[in-house]
C-alpha positions in Angstrom: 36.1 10.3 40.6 34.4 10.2 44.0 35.9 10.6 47.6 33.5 9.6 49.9 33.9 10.1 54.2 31.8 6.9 54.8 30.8 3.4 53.2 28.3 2.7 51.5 25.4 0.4 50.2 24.5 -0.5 46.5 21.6 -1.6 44.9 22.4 -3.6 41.5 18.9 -2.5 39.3 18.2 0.0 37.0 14.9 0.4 35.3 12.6 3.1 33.6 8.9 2.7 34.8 6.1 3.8 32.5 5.2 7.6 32.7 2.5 8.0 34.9 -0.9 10.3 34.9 -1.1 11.2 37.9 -1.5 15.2 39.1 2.0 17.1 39.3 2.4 19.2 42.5 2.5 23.1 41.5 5.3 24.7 39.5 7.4 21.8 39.2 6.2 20.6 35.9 3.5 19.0 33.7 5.1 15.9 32.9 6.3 13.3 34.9 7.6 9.8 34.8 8.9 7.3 37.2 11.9 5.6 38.4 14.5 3.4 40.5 18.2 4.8 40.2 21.3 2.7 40.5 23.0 3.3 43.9 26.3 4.1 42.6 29.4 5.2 45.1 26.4 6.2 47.9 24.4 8.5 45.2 21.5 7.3 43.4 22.1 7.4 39.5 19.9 7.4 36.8 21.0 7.2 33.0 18.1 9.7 31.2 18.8 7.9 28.2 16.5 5.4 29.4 13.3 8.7 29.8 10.0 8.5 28.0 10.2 9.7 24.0 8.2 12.7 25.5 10.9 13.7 27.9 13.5 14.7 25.1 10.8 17.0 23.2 10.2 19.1 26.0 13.0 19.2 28.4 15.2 22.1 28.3 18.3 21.8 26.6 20.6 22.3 29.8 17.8 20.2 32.2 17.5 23.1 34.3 13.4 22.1 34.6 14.2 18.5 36.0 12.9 18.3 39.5 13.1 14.9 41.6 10.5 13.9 43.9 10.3 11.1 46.2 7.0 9.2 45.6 5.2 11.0 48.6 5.6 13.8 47.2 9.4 15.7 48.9 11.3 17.2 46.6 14.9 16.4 46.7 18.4 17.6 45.8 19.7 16.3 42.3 22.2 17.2 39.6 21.6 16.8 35.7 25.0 16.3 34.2 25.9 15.9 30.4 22.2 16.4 29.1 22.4 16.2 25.5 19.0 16.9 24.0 19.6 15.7 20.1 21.6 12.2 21.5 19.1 11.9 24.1 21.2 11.2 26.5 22.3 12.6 30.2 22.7 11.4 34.0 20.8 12.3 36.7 22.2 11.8 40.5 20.0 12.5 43.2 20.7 12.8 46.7 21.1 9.2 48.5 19.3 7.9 52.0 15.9 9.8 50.1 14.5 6.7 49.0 14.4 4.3 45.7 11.5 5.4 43.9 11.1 8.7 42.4 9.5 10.5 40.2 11.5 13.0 37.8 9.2 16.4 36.5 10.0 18.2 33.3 8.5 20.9 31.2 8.1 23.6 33.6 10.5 26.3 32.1 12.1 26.6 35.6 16.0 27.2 35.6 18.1 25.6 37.1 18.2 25.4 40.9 21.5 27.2 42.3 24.4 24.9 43.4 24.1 25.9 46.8 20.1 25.5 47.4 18.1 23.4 48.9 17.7 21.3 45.9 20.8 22.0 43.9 23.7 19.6 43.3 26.1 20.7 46.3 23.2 18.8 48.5 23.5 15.7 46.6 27.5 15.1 47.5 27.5 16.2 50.8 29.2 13.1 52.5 31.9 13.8 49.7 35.2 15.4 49.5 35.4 15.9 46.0 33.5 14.9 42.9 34.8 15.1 39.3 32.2 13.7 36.5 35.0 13.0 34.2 33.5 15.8 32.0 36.2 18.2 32.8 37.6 18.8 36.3 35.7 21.0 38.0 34.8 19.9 41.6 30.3 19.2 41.8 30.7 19.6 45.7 30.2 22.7 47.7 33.8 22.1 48.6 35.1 23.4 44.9 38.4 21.4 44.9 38.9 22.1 41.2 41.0 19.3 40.0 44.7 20.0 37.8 46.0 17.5 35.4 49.2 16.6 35.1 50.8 14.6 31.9 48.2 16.0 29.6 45.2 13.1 30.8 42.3 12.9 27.8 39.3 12.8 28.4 37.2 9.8 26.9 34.2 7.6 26.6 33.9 5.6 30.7 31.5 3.3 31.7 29.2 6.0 32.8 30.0 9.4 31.8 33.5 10.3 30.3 36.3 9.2 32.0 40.0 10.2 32.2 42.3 8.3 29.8 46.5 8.3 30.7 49.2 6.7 29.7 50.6 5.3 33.7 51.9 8.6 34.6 49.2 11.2 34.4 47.4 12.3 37.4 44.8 15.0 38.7 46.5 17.0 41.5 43.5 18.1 43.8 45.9 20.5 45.9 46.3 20.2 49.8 43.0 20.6 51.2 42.5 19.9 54.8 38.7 18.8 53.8 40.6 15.6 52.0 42.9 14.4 55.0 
């Protein structure tokens, strides 16, 4: 669930282009490929199950090495969530308004960038309230609005990531933060 402070735009494509051989810059990894997220709720998405065969052999196991660059060369914010090496699957959101082309760097051994840097997940949602992957309900935003359910809501297979299953009467109770009003 996403609560966005402004509008936003959307761009209906989403495609995998062919790893490339060009140099890396330093120190953000040896491998590389290329692509053009989905504009989903005013973050770009991209579904890693659609990454090179390579990618999966020598990413780390939480995606704490991905590193997104815009094609000139600017690192950006992004957040890896739900990487699962042996399904090869995962999603990738990078920061929106940083362009529509990127190119996505494994296999450096790096870990993973704190929440709060430059390029860590808080600076992908910052025009957001609250963010909740449907993995569990803890809040992806510097905010932290850690969510409560209420009726016992399951967690399931969305269109996406998981998503919350209830039966009409369930509900996540986000508390009363002024952030939200």
């Amino acid at each position: 669930m996403l609560l966005r402070r402004q509008p936003f735009g959307a761009r209906n494509d989403r495609r995998s282009i062919a790893p490339t051989t060009r140099t890396p810059l330093p120190a953000l990894g040896t491998r590389r490929f290329l692509i053009a997220p989905l504009a989903i709720n005013g973050a770009l998405y991209y579904d890693l199950s659609l990454a090179p065969v390579a990618f999966w052999s020598t990413v780390r196991s939480d995606g704490g090495d991905i590193r997104v660059c815009t094609q000139a060369g600017v690192q950006v914010a992004r957040e890896v969530v739900a990487l699962s090496v042996g399904a090869k699957t995962g999603s990738l959101f990078i920061a929106a308004g940083t362009g529509l082309a990127f190119f996505v760097y494994y296999g450096s051994g790096e870990a993973e960038p704190a929440a709060a840097s430059t390029y860590g997940k808080y600076n992908v949602w910052t025009e957001y309230q609250t963010v909740w992957h449907g993995q569990d309900y803890n809040d992806s935003t510097a905010i932290q609005n850690t969510g409560t359910p209420t009726n016992m809501l399951a967690i399931g297979a969305g269109k996406i990531l998981n998503a919350w299953n209830g039966n009409g009467t369930g509900y996540v109770e986000s508390g009363d933060l002024a952030a939200l009003h």
